[in-house]
Tab-separated table of C-alpha atoms (C1' of nucleotides) and ligand atoms in Angstrom:
chain	number	residue	atom	x	y	z
A	1	MET	CA	0.061	-0.013	0.013
A	2	HIS	CA	2.220	2.790	1.224
A	3	SER	CA	5.955	2.661	1.184
A	4	PHE	CA	8.088	2.265	4.363
A	5	THR	CA	9.156	5.893	3.856
A	6	GLU	CA	5.719	7.247	3.414
A	7	GLU	CA	4.584	5.501	6.683
A	8	ASN	CA	7.448	6.996	8.578
A	9	TYR	CA	6.543	10.507	7.346
A	10	LEU	CA	2.890	10.075	8.344
A	11	LYS	CA	3.859	8.874	11.819
A	12	VAL	CA	6.212	11.710	12.453
A	13	ILE	CA	3.738	14.246	11.234
A	14	PHE	CA	1.119	12.822	13.572
A	15	HIS	CA	3.414	12.945	16.627
A	16	LEU	CA	4.645	16.470	15.855
A	17	PHE	CA	1.027	17.696	15.462
A	18	GLN	CA	0.053	16.121	18.751
A	19	VAL	CA	2.687	18.043	20.563
A	20	GLN	CA	2.374	21.386	18.804
A	21	LYS	CA	-1.354	21.370	17.797
A	22	MET	CA	-0.227	23.519	14.766
A	23	PRO	CA	0.530	22.699	11.177
A	24	VAL	CA	3.776	20.863	11.129
A	25	GLN	CA	6.757	22.538	9.518
A	26	THR	CA	9.135	21.032	7.026
A	27	ASN	CA	12.210	21.530	9.123
A	28	ALA	CA	10.603	19.790	12.108
A	29	ILE	CA	9.999	16.709	9.990
A	30	ALA	CA	13.499	16.753	8.541
A	31	GLY	CA	14.862	16.949	12.143
A	32	LYS	CA	12.890	13.861	13.279
A	33	LEU	CA	13.690	11.803	10.220
A	34	ASN	CA	17.339	12.826	9.935
A	35	THR	CA	16.954	14.060	6.511
A	36	ARG	CA	17.054	17.403	4.636
A	37	ALA	CA	14.329	19.979	4.171
A	38	ALA	CA	14.451	19.575	0.451
A	39	SER	CA	13.688	15.865	0.736
A	40	VAL	CA	10.846	16.512	3.000
A	41	THR	CA	9.368	19.053	0.522
A	42	ASP	CA	9.523	16.364	-2.253
A	43	MET	CA	7.784	13.820	-0.101
A	44	LEU	CA	5.196	16.309	1.123
A	45	LYS	CA	4.157	16.918	-2.502
A	46	LYS	CA	3.777	13.137	-2.956
A	47	LEU	CA	1.832	12.656	0.178
A	48	ALA	CA	-0.478	15.595	-0.728
A	49	ASP	CA	-1.025	13.932	-4.133
A	50	LYS	CA	-2.137	10.875	-2.415
A	51	LYS	CA	-4.563	12.922	-0.261
A	52	LEU	CA	-2.817	11.894	2.991
A	53	ILE	CA	-1.883	15.417	3.958
A	54	ASN	CA	-3.179	18.974	3.659
A	55	TYR	CA	-0.229	20.823	2.268
A	56	ILE	CA	0.063	24.574	1.382
A	57	ARG	CA	3.465	25.837	0.305
A	58	TYR	CA	5.226	27.513	3.127
A	59	GLN	CA	2.346	26.788	5.534
A	60	GLY	CA	3.184	23.535	6.974
A	61	VAL	CA	1.045	20.383	6.835
A	62	THR	CA	-1.717	18.603	8.747
A	63	LEU	CA	-2.940	15.045	8.131
A	64	THR	CA	-6.169	14.389	6.298
A	65	GLU	CA	-8.652	11.923	7.823
A	66	GLN	CA	-7.165	9.279	5.665
A	67	GLY	CA	-3.584	10.161	6.619
A	68	LYS	CA	-4.500	10.348	10.294
A	69	SER	CA	-6.113	6.973	10.208
A	70	THR	CA	-3.169	5.432	8.475
A	71	ALA	CA	-0.698	7.012	10.851
A	72	ILE	CA	-2.819	5.603	13.862
A	73	GLN	CA	-2.652	2.135	12.420
A	74	ILE	CA	1.027	2.303	12.232
A	75	ILE	CA	1.298	3.473	15.881
A	76	ARG	CA	-1.060	0.637	16.906
A	77	ARG	CA	1.320	-1.905	15.227
A	78	HIS	CA	4.293	-0.307	16.739
A	79	ARG	CA	2.912	-0.409	20.310
A	80	LEU	CA	1.483	-3.948	19.983
A	81	TRP	CA	4.800	-5.256	18.826
A	82	GLU	CA	6.513	-3.509	21.786
A	83	VAL	CA	4.140	-5.215	24.193
A	84	PHE	CA	4.884	-8.546	22.435
A	85	LEU	CA	8.654	-7.964	22.720
A	86	VAL	CA	8.471	-7.219	26.401
A	87	GLU	CA	5.758	-9.565	27.596
A	88	LYS	CA	6.548	-12.536	25.490
A	89	LEU	CA	10.142	-12.342	24.504
A	90	ASN	CA	11.340	-10.733	27.644
A	91	PHE	CA	13.197	-7.776	26.304
A	92	GLY	CA	13.618	-4.737	28.435
A	93	TRP	CA	11.590	-1.579	27.862
A	94	ASP	CA	14.660	0.200	26.677
A	95	GLU	CA	15.381	-2.408	23.939
A	96	VAL	CA	12.161	-2.619	21.995
A	97	HIS	CA	11.664	0.643	20.214
A	98	ASP	CA	14.094	0.084	17.330
A	99	ILE	CA	12.807	-3.463	16.679
A	100	ALA	CA	9.254	-2.180	16.629
A	101	GLU	CA	10.296	0.536	14.168
A	102	GLU	CA	10.853	-2.243	11.765
A	103	LEU	CA	8.032	-4.570	12.660
A	104	GLU	CA	5.518	-1.782	12.402
A	105	HIS	CA	5.757	-1.760	8.655
A	106	VAL	CA	4.668	-5.382	8.214
A	107	GLY	CA	1.127	-4.480	7.041
A	108	TYR	CA	-1.397	-7.303	6.998
A	109	GLN	CA	-4.410	-6.515	9.055
A	110	PRO	CA	-5.272	-9.959	10.312
A	111	LEU	CA	-1.746	-10.258	11.766
A	112	ILE	CA	-2.226	-7.277	13.941
A	113	GLU	CA	-5.690	-8.278	15.067
A	114	ARG	CA	-4.554	-11.777	16.005
A	115	LEU	CA	-1.486	-10.340	17.725
A	116	ASP	CA	-3.729	-8.036	19.718
A	117	LYS	CA	-5.764	-10.949	20.736
A	118	PHE	CA	-2.855	-13.055	21.623
A	119	LEU	CA	-1.547	-10.298	23.846
A	120	GLY	CA	-4.964	-9.973	25.615
A	121	TYR	CA	-5.937	-6.624	24.048
A	122	PRO	CA	-3.426	-4.505	25.993
A	123	LYS	CA	-4.382	-0.890	26.653
A	124	ARG	CA	-0.891	0.490	26.971
A	125	ASP	CA	2.553	-0.300	25.659
A	126	PRO	CA	5.594	-0.888	27.859
A	127	HIS	CA	6.289	2.933	27.943
A	128	GLY	CA	2.697	3.697	29.084
A	129	ASP	CA	1.621	4.898	25.570
A	130	LEU	CA	-2.021	4.197	24.808
A	131	ILE	CA	-2.717	1.651	22.116
A	132	PRO	CA	-5.516	2.518	19.710
A	133	ASP	CA	-8.102	-0.135	19.031
A	134	SER	CA	-8.634	-1.612	15.661
A	135	SER	CA	-10.876	1.216	14.578
A	136	GLY	CA	-8.304	3.829	15.539
A	137	GLU	CA	-9.880	5.021	18.752
A	138	PHE	CA	-7.646	5.948	21.692
A	139	GLU	CA	-8.821	5.742	25.288
A	140	ILE	CA	-8.876	9.096	27.016
A	141	ALA	CA	-5.546	9.402	28.946
A	142	VAL	CA	-5.970	10.714	32.444
A	143	GLN	CA	-2.418	11.673	33.002
A	144	THR	CA	-0.297	14.531	34.267
A	145	GLY	CA	3.348	15.564	33.965
A	146	LEU	CA	5.223	14.878	37.255
A	147	LEU	CA	6.554	18.412	37.179
A	148	GLU	CA	3.016	19.779	37.460
A	149	LEU	CA	2.417	18.372	40.862
A	150	PRO	CA	3.050	20.104	44.172
A	151	GLU	CA	4.832	18.763	47.233
A	152	ASN	CA	3.305	16.004	49.283
A	153	THR	CA	1.368	14.565	46.330
A	154	ARG	CA	1.004	10.877	45.784
A	155	ALA	CA	1.005	9.477	42.277
A	156	ILE	CA	1.512	6.364	40.189
A	157	ILE	CA	3.823	6.367	37.199
A	158	ILE	CA	1.859	5.536	34.162
A	159	GLY	CA	4.228	6.493	31.320
A	160	VAL	CA	7.247	8.307	29.935
A	161	THR	CA	7.434	10.680	26.950
A	162	GLU	CA	11.107	9.941	26.213
A	163	HIS	CA	11.992	6.508	24.736
A	164	SER	CA	15.697	6.455	24.428
A	165	SER	CA	17.539	3.535	25.849
A	166	PRO	CA	19.837	5.522	28.133
A	167	TYR	CA	16.895	7.405	29.708
A	168	LEU	CA	14.895	4.290	30.268
A	169	LYS	CA	17.846	2.376	31.766
A	170	HIS	CA	18.405	5.307	34.115
A	171	LEU	CA	14.764	5.264	35.333
A	172	GLU	CA	14.969	1.479	35.834
A	173	LYS	CA	18.091	1.825	37.872
A	174	LEU	CA	16.405	4.329	40.108
A	175	GLY	CA	13.341	1.876	40.415
A	176	LEU	CA	11.134	4.346	38.589
A	177	THR	CA	9.191	2.004	36.386
A	178	ILE	CA	5.583	1.940	35.263
A	179	GLY	CA	3.099	1.116	37.995
A	180	GLU	CA	5.338	2.235	40.714
A	181	SER	CA	3.696	4.523	43.396
A	182	LEU	CA	5.496	7.547	44.545
A	183	LEU	CA	5.240	10.472	46.978
A	184	ILE	CA	6.761	13.974	46.255
A	185	GLU	CA	8.342	14.665	49.623
A	186	GLY	CA	9.966	17.914	48.527
A	187	ILE	CA	10.945	20.247	45.656
A	188	THR	CA	14.261	21.912	46.205
A	189	SER	CA	13.732	25.714	45.776
A	190	TYR	CA	17.217	26.344	44.327
A	191	ASP	CA	17.170	24.091	41.181
A	192	GLY	CA	13.811	22.338	41.414
A	193	THR	CA	15.256	18.829	42.179
A	194	LEU	CA	12.513	16.441	43.267
A	195	GLU	CA	12.772	14.471	46.391
A	196	LEU	CA	10.770	11.325	45.932
A	197	ASN	CA	9.719	8.460	48.089
A	198	CYS	CA	9.226	5.365	45.970
A	199	ALA	CA	8.707	1.949	47.450
A	200	GLY	CA	10.057	3.110	50.818
A	201	LYS	CA	13.273	4.344	49.186
A	202	LYS	CA	14.296	8.069	49.068
A	203	ILE	CA	15.212	9.147	45.487
A	204	SER	CA	16.159	12.655	44.238
A	205	ILE	CA	15.842	13.392	40.487
A	206	SER	CA	16.541	16.499	38.448
A	207	ARG	CA	13.891	18.273	36.519
A	208	LYS	CA	15.506	17.053	33.392
A	209	VAL	CA	14.816	13.535	34.360
A	210	ALA	CA	11.305	14.422	35.880
A	211	GLN	CA	10.059	16.178	32.886
A	212	HIS	CA	9.450	13.071	30.858
A	213	ILE	CA	7.576	11.169	33.502
A	214	LEU	CA	3.825	10.911	33.331
A	215	VAL	CA	1.732	10.109	36.388
A	216	SER	CA	-1.789	9.451	37.513
A	217	THR	CA	-3.151	10.888	40.744
A	218	LYS	CA	-6.388	8.833	40.534
A	219	ASN	CA	-6.669	5.779	42.834
A	220	GLN	CA	-4.446	7.690	45.195
B	1	MET	CA	23.110	-4.708	6.467
B	2	HIS	CA	21.675	-6.097	3.219
B	3	SER	CA	18.741	-4.636	1.471
B	4	PHE	CA	15.395	-6.406	1.358
B	5	THR	CA	16.032	-7.125	-2.365
B	6	GLU	CA	19.561	-8.493	-1.926
B	7	GLU	CA	18.168	-10.845	0.810
B	8	ASN	CA	15.467	-12.161	-1.560
B	9	TYR	CA	18.039	-12.837	-4.256
B	10	LEU	CA	20.255	-14.788	-1.865
B	11	LYS	CA	17.268	-16.887	-0.640
B	12	VAL	CA	16.206	-17.680	-4.079
B	13	ILE	CA	19.646	-18.684	-5.211
B	14	PHE	CA	19.983	-20.931	-2.239
B	15	HIS	CA	16.713	-22.730	-2.853
B	16	LEU	CA	17.420	-23.193	-6.611
B	17	PHE	CA	20.848	-24.615	-5.922
B	18	GLN	CA	19.352	-27.045	-3.399
B	19	VAL	CA	17.061	-28.486	-6.093
B	20	GLN	CA	19.455	-28.376	-9.095
B	21	LYS	CA	22.820	-28.840	-7.405
B	22	MET	CA	24.240	-26.925	-10.258
B	23	PRO	CA	25.155	-23.169	-10.793
B	24	VAL	CA	21.928	-21.277	-10.852
B	25	GLN	CA	20.939	-19.529	-14.000
B	26	THR	CA	19.851	-16.050	-14.539
B	27	ASN	CA	16.580	-16.911	-16.006
B	28	ALA	CA	15.720	-19.285	-13.131
B	29	ILE	CA	16.225	-16.478	-10.754
B	30	ALA	CA	14.226	-13.945	-12.828
B	31	GLY	CA	11.355	-16.598	-12.885
B	32	LYS	CA	11.292	-16.991	-9.143
B	33	LEU	CA	11.412	-13.328	-8.385
B	34	ASN	CA	9.080	-12.147	-11.130
B	35	THR	CA	11.552	-9.848	-12.616
B	36	ARG	CA	13.503	-9.720	-15.897
B	37	ALA	CA	16.852	-11.319	-16.728
B	38	ALA	CA	18.494	-7.974	-17.295
B	39	SER	CA	17.572	-6.891	-13.683
B	40	VAL	CA	18.964	-10.180	-12.375
B	41	THR	CA	22.262	-9.638	-14.195
B	42	ASP	CA	22.531	-6.227	-12.644
B	43	MET	CA	21.867	-7.482	-9.055
B	44	LEU	CA	24.341	-10.422	-9.652
B	45	LYS	CA	27.112	-8.016	-10.289
B	46	LYS	CA	26.170	-6.187	-7.158
B	47	LEU	CA	26.141	-9.429	-5.006
B	48	ALA	CA	29.427	-10.554	-6.520
B	49	ASP	CA	31.132	-7.269	-5.634
B	50	LYS	CA	29.832	-7.819	-2.062
B	51	LYS	CA	31.393	-11.361	-2.139
B	52	LEU	CA	28.111	-13.053	-1.497
B	53	ILE	CA	28.116	-15.051	-4.740
B	54	ASN	CA	30.582	-16.602	-7.124
B	55	TYR	CA	29.674	-15.185	-10.512
B	56	ILE	CA	31.219	-15.874	-13.940
B	57	ARG	CA	29.420	-14.251	-16.905
B	58	TYR	CA	27.222	-16.679	-18.721
B	59	GLN	CA	28.108	-19.567	-16.300
B	60	GLY	CA	25.499	-19.071	-13.598
B	61	VAL	CA	26.117	-18.444	-9.822
B	62	THR	CA	26.766	-20.266	-6.602
B	63	LEU	CA	26.721	-18.722	-3.159
B	64	THR	CA	29.986	-18.058	-1.299
B	65	GLU	CA	30.266	-19.224	2.297
B	66	GLN	CA	29.213	-15.795	3.390
B	67	GLY	CA	26.278	-15.635	1.033
B	68	LYS	CA	25.260	-19.162	2.109
B	69	SER	CA	25.378	-18.307	5.754
B	70	THR	CA	23.261	-15.158	5.225
B	71	ALA	CA	20.696	-17.025	3.147
B	72	ILE	CA	20.306	-19.619	5.886
B	73	GLN	CA	19.825	-17.001	8.450
B	74	ILE	CA	16.867	-15.494	6.352
B	75	ILE	CA	15.352	-18.946	5.915
B	76	ARG	CA	15.671	-19.446	9.682
B	77	ARG	CA	13.835	-16.336	10.393
B	78	HIS	CA	11.213	-17.064	7.880
B	79	ARG	CA	10.538	-20.481	9.303
B	80	LEU	CA	10.532	-19.430	12.903
B	81	TRP	CA	7.983	-16.772	12.166
B	82	GLU	CA	5.837	-19.275	10.383
B	83	VAL	CA	5.867	-21.348	13.503
B	84	PHE	CA	4.986	-18.333	15.644
B	85	LEU	CA	1.997	-17.471	13.273
B	86	VAL	CA	0.648	-21.059	13.392
B	87	GLU	CA	1.389	-22.026	16.997
B	88	LYS	CA	0.711	-18.682	18.840
B	89	LEU	CA	-1.532	-16.707	16.556
B	90	ASN	CA	-3.485	-19.634	15.193
B	91	PHE	CA	-3.185	-18.963	11.512
B	92	GLY	CA	-3.605	-21.826	9.018
B	93	TRP	CA	-0.567	-23.348	7.504
B	94	ASP	CA	-1.704	-22.022	4.110
B	95	GLU	CA	-1.824	-18.372	5.360
B	96	VAL	CA	1.512	-17.815	6.838
B	97	HIS	CA	4.068	-17.855	4.021
B	98	ASP	CA	3.347	-14.384	2.662
B	99	ILE	CA	3.436	-12.799	6.189
B	100	ALA	CA	6.625	-14.500	6.866
B	101	GLU	CA	8.076	-13.224	3.579
B	102	GLU	CA	7.877	-9.751	5.228
B	103	LEU	CA	8.785	-10.696	8.765
B	104	GLU	CA	12.014	-12.491	7.603
B	105	HIS	CA	13.622	-9.198	6.697
B	106	VAL	CA	13.504	-7.730	10.225
B	107	GLY	CA	17.079	-8.370	11.041
B	108	TYR	CA	18.106	-8.065	14.621
B	109	GLN	CA	19.812	-11.247	15.837
B	110	PRO	CA	18.555	-11.253	19.521
B	111	LEU	CA	15.027	-10.983	18.268
B	112	ILE	CA	15.325	-14.269	16.406
B	113	GLU	CA	17.194	-15.999	19.234
B	114	ARG	CA	14.454	-14.961	21.661
B	115	LEU	CA	11.771	-15.939	19.428
B	116	ASP	CA	13.355	-19.428	19.012
B	117	LYS	CA	13.472	-19.764	22.721
B	118	PHE	CA	9.944	-18.556	23.087
B	119	LEU	CA	8.739	-21.187	20.589
B	120	GLY	CA	10.679	-23.868	22.368
B	121	TYR	CA	13.386	-24.382	19.711
B	122	PRO	CA	11.226	-26.001	17.051
B	123	LYS	CA	12.866	-28.340	14.679
B	124	ARG	CA	10.461	-27.934	11.705
B	125	ASP	CA	8.198	-25.241	10.520
B	126	PRO	CA	4.417	-25.753	9.747
B	127	HIS	CA	5.209	-27.156	6.309
B	128	GLY	CA	7.680	-29.682	7.713
B	129	ASP	CA	10.735	-27.740	6.523
B	130	LEU	CA	13.786	-27.998	8.818
B	131	ILE	CA	14.641	-24.865	10.786
B	132	PRO	CA	18.450	-24.277	10.911
B	133	ASP	CA	19.928	-23.563	14.306
B	134	SER	CA	21.502	-20.216	15.167
B	135	SER	CA	24.941	-21.304	13.865
B	136	GLY	CA	23.266	-22.242	10.551
B	137	GLU	CA	23.303	-26.015	10.909
B	138	PHE	CA	20.415	-28.103	9.511
B	139	GLU	CA	19.401	-31.419	10.957
B	140	ILE	CA	19.675	-34.190	8.523
B	141	ALA	CA	16.323	-34.869	6.945
B	142	VAL	CA	15.325	-38.395	6.719
B	143	GLN	CA	12.579	-38.109	4.143
B	144	THR	CA	11.312	-39.573	0.921
B	145	GLY	CA	8.984	-38.393	-1.828
B	146	LEU	CA	5.527	-40.102	-1.505
B	147	LEU	CA	5.878	-41.069	-5.260
B	148	GLU	CA	9.092	-43.000	-4.641
B	149	LEU	CA	7.276	-45.634	-2.415
B	150	PRO	CA	5.744	-48.889	-3.651
B	151	GLU	CA	2.311	-50.204	-2.794
B	152	ASN	CA	1.528	-51.449	0.698
B	153	THR	CA	3.941	-49.066	2.310
B	154	ARG	CA	3.161	-47.306	5.640
B	155	ALA	CA	4.424	-43.768	6.091
B	156	ILE	CA	4.055	-40.575	8.034
B	157	ILE	CA	3.637	-37.192	6.285
B	158	ILE	CA	6.490	-34.999	7.411
B	159	GLY	CA	6.452	-32.134	4.935
B	160	VAL	CA	5.457	-30.529	1.667
B	161	THR	CA	7.510	-29.002	-1.049
B	162	GLU	CA	4.765	-26.726	-2.396
B	163	HIS	CA	3.559	-23.884	-0.204
B	164	SER	CA	0.796	-22.256	-2.133
B	165	SER	CA	-2.436	-21.611	-0.301
B	166	PRO	CA	-4.713	-23.502	-2.749
B	167	TYR	CA	-2.481	-26.644	-2.559
B	168	LEU	CA	-2.282	-26.607	1.278
B	169	LYS	CA	-6.011	-25.926	1.570
B	170	HIS	CA	-6.617	-28.985	-0.644
B	171	LEU	CA	-4.422	-31.266	1.432
B	172	GLU	CA	-6.133	-30.052	4.540
B	173	LYS	CA	-9.528	-30.848	3.063
B	174	LEU	CA	-8.335	-34.314	2.321
B	175	GLY	CA	-6.981	-34.741	5.935
B	176	LEU	CA	-3.450	-35.057	4.595
B	177	THR	CA	-1.679	-32.934	7.305
B	178	ILE	CA	1.698	-33.173	8.834
B	179	GLY	CA	2.047	-36.068	11.315
B	180	GLU	CA	-0.701	-38.107	9.692
B	181	SER	CA	0.057	-41.785	9.153
B	182	LEU	CA	-0.991	-43.371	5.826
B	183	LEU	CA	-0.872	-46.653	3.972
B	184	ILE	CA	-0.404	-46.820	0.157
B	185	GLU	CA	-3.161	-49.390	-0.683
B	186	GLY	CA	-2.704	-49.203	-4.388
B	187	ILE	CA	-1.266	-47.369	-7.348
B	188	THR	CA	-3.516	-47.252	-10.446
B	189	SER	CA	-1.547	-48.499	-13.370
B	190	TYR	CA	-3.306	-46.390	-15.955
B	191	ASP	CA	-2.534	-42.879	-14.593
B	192	GLY	CA	-0.563	-43.519	-11.423
B	193	THR	CA	-3.408	-42.316	-9.016
B	194	LEU	CA	-2.517	-43.244	-5.405
B	195	GLU	CA	-5.086	-44.979	-3.372
B	196	LEU	CA	-4.318	-44.073	0.294
B	197	ASN	CA	-5.753	-45.026	3.595
B	198	CYS	CA	-5.370	-42.225	6.100
B	199	ALA	CA	-6.901	-42.360	9.564
B	200	GLY	CA	-9.269	-45.225	8.401
B	201	LYS	CA	-10.517	-43.126	5.439
B	202	LYS	CA	-9.829	-44.086	1.811
B	203	ILE	CA	-8.435	-41.265	-0.267
B	204	SER	CA	-7.266	-41.257	-3.842
B	205	ILE	CA	-4.823	-38.481	-4.961
B	206	SER	CA	-3.324	-37.726	-8.338
B	207	ARG	CA	0.416	-37.830	-8.919
B	208	LYS	CA	0.228	-34.010	-9.201
B	209	VAL	CA	-0.867	-33.791	-5.630
B	210	ALA	CA	1.325	-36.564	-4.376
B	211	GLN	CA	4.490	-35.164	-6.013
B	212	HIS	CA	4.813	-32.513	-3.310
B	213	ILE	CA	4.291	-34.699	-0.185
B	214	LEU	CA	7.325	-35.793	1.771
B	215	VAL	CA	7.122	-38.787	4.095
B	216	SER	CA	9.062	-40.779	6.526
B	217	THR	CA	9.046	-44.480	6.660
B	218	LYS	CA	10.921	-44.753	9.932
B	219	ASN	CA	8.899	-45.528	13.140
B	220	GLN	CA	6.705	-47.620	10.837
C	1	DT	C1'	29.733	-27.789	-38.980
C	2	DT	C1'	26.685	-24.368	-40.138
C	3	DT	C1'	22.335	-22.665	-38.783
C	4	DT	C1'	18.895	-21.773	-35.469
C	5	DA	C1'	17.166	-21.190	-30.930
C	6	DA	C1'	17.779	-19.980	-26.140
C	7	DT	C1'	20.092	-17.550	-22.705
C	8	DT	C1'	22.528	-13.767	-20.899
C	9	DT	C1'	24.526	-9.486	-20.993
C	10	DT	C1'	24.885	-4.485	-22.307
C	11	DA	C1'	23.085	-0.020	-23.523
C	12	DG	C1'	20.162	3.326	-22.347
C	13	DA	C1'	15.629	4.910	-19.752
C	14	DT	C1'	12.674	5.410	-15.888
C	15	DA	C1'	10.782	5.951	-11.028
C	16	DA	C1'	11.565	6.482	-6.194
C	17	DA	C1'	14.015	8.644	-2.569
C	18	DT	C1'	17.633	11.172	-1.530
C	19	DC	C1'	21.224	15.033	-1.744
C	20	DT	C1'	23.620	20.023	-2.338
C	21	DA	C1'	23.418	24.602	-3.689
C	22	DA	C1'	20.951	28.515	-4.965
C	23	DA	C1'	16.581	31.105	-5.232
C	24	DA	C1'	12.278	32.524	-3.035
C	25	DA	C1'	9.265	33.478	0.644
C	26	DA	C1'	8.113	34.411	5.385
C	27	DA	C1'	9.495	35.863	9.929
C	28	DA	C1'	12.076	38.611	12.960
C	29	DT	C1'	15.103	42.563	13.816
C	30	DT	C1'	16.672	46.928	13.380
D	1	DA	C1'	9.901	50.274	6.365
D	2	DA	C1'	14.109	48.369	5.360
D	3	DT	C1'	17.317	44.840	6.493
D	4	DT	C1'	18.797	40.623	8.152
D	5	DT	C1'	17.776	35.915	9.368
D	6	DT	C1'	15.294	31.763	9.121
D	7	DT	C1'	12.561	28.623	6.658
D	8	DT	C1'	11.076	26.635	2.474
D	9	DT	C1'	11.214	25.613	-2.165
D	10	DT	C1'	13.137	24.740	-6.721
D	11	DA	C1'	16.766	23.122	-9.818
D	12	DG	C1'	19.695	19.749	-10.960
D	13	DA	C1'	22.438	15.326	-9.439
D	14	DT	C1'	22.905	10.885	-7.444
D	15	DT	C1'	21.729	6.100	-6.012
D	16	DT	C1'	19.177	1.985	-6.167
D	17	DA	C1'	16.304	-1.230	-8.428
D	18	DT	C1'	13.881	-1.715	-12.159
D	19	DC	C1'	12.624	-2.015	-17.350
D	20	DT	C1'	12.840	-2.621	-22.899
D	21	DA	C1'	15.361	-3.442	-26.793
D	22	DA	C1'	19.402	-4.863	-29.025
D	23	DA	C1'	23.822	-7.207	-28.971
D	24	DA	C1'	26.732	-11.042	-27.467
D	25	DT	C1'	27.370	-15.671	-26.086
D	26	DT	C1'	26.235	-20.311	-25.409
D	27	DA	C1'	23.500	-24.528	-26.410
D	28	DA	C1'	20.841	-27.293	-29.535
D	29	DA	C1'	19.335	-28.817	-34.107
D	30	DA	C1'	19.869	-29.619	-38.747
E	1	LIG	MN1	8.452	2.989	20.556
E	2	LIG	MN1	6.361	2.697	23.199
E	3	LIG	MN1	7.191	-20.202	3.647
E	4	LIG	MN1	7.442	-23.037	5.487
DNA sequence: TTTTAATTTTAGATAAATCTAAAAAAAATT
DNA sequence: AATTTTTTTTAGATTTATCTAAAATTAAAA
C-alpha cells in the first residue's frame, strides 16, 4: 500500500502535530527523520497527491482523515509489537523501540488483530503509551506531567514521553518503572530537584529527568 | 546490512541450488522473483562485488560461504516466524508464508534467538521444513517423496515442497496434514493415481498432488 | 559444422528517494 | 519600512532497483 518511507513521514507528522497542535513545519519533520528539508518538501508533495496530508506551500502540513487513520494504524502496530517483545520475548523496555520501528511496517491487518488478541488486548505499551483499538480510537488518557504536581502529592507512574535507551535504563536503575507509586516529599527551591519516596526508598531526581515522567493521581 | 532485495536474491539462489545442485541460471532467478533477466544480471554483479556469490558471466552463480550463511539466516527467520504465526496466533498453514516473507527481513539477531526460545526451539516449520539452528546447521532430513514408495508401504507425512495456499487448503480438506500416518493401498496402473488409507479413510490422489508430499518410513 | 534457438549481457531509460546549492518566501530585527 | 535571518522551495544530481530493446554468447538442431 504505502511505502516504508511514506509511513514514517505520516507517523512523524502525527506525533509532531500532537505536541504542537499547529501545522507541522518542514524543518521539524526533517529533524525527526534525519533528512534534509528539500527531501521533505519532495515527499510532502507526494503525500499531498495521495490525499494523505493537507499541504500549502510555506504553511506547513496537517494530516487528512485518511492520513490520520493510516498513521494511527502504524502506531497501533508499533505499540502492540512492543508489548509482544516485552511480555513474550522478555526484552527490556529500553530495547524494544528500534525493533518495533521495523515490525510496524509489516502491514497485513489480520496479523495485527490476532497479535492483539494473543496479547490480551493490552491498553498501553511498555512505555505507558495508549494503544489505539482496531478502529483507531484511543482511550482518553488521564495523566499529568510529574513536574506539574506540588509537594506532598501521591502519584502512580503511568508513562514516559522519552523512549531513548539511556533514559529508560536510568529510570529502571532508580526503580522508577511503570506502575510504581511515589510520593513527592519535597521540591528543592534552588534548582527544582524532586525528592521522591518510591517503594520506601528516597530518590532525588533532576527536573531534566522528571520532565518526561507521566503520572496518575487517581486511585491515590 | 543487506537490502530487502539482496536478501530475496540470496534466498532464491539458495533454494534453486538445493534443487538443481548446479550453478543457478539468470533466467531461473528471474522466474522465481518475477523480474527480468536484465535486472537479475545487474543484481548479480552487485552481489558478486559484495562477495556473496561466485559469478562468472554466462556461467550461472553459486553462493559463497558468506552468502550461504546469510541465506540460511533468512530462511531461519522465515521458518521461525511461520511457527509463531501457526502456533501462537492460530493462523492456518496455508496463510503464513506471505506474512513470513515480510517478517523474515526484520534483522536483529537477538530478536530471532529470543523468538526461537519462546517457541521452544522447534525443529520444523508448519510445512515440515527444517529450521536451521543459530549457527546455521540443519538437521539431516530423513525423508522420501511419496511417489518413490511402492504399494503397501506405511508412512508418516512430514512435509510438503509446495507452499501455495490452494495446494495446502486442498491437502487439509483431504486430511493429509503433517504427522498423519498413511498406507499406500494401491497405485493405479493407468495414470498412477494413489489409493491411500489415512486415519481409516480411503483417499485417492493424483500424482500431481502426491508429488509435493514428503514422508518418513521410519517408526513404521 | 553451419544454422537456429535459447540464454545472458549491455546500453540506455525510468521511477523513487535522496542530496547540495541556490533562489524564493516568510518571519524577525533593526 | 528596510534589512537581516530563518525557513522553505526549486533546480539539478545521485543512487538503487527496475525496465525494454538490441547485441553477445552459449547450447541445440539440422
Ligand atoms: Mn516506541
Ligand atoms: Mn512505546
Ligand atoms: Mn514459507
Ligand atoms: Mn514453510
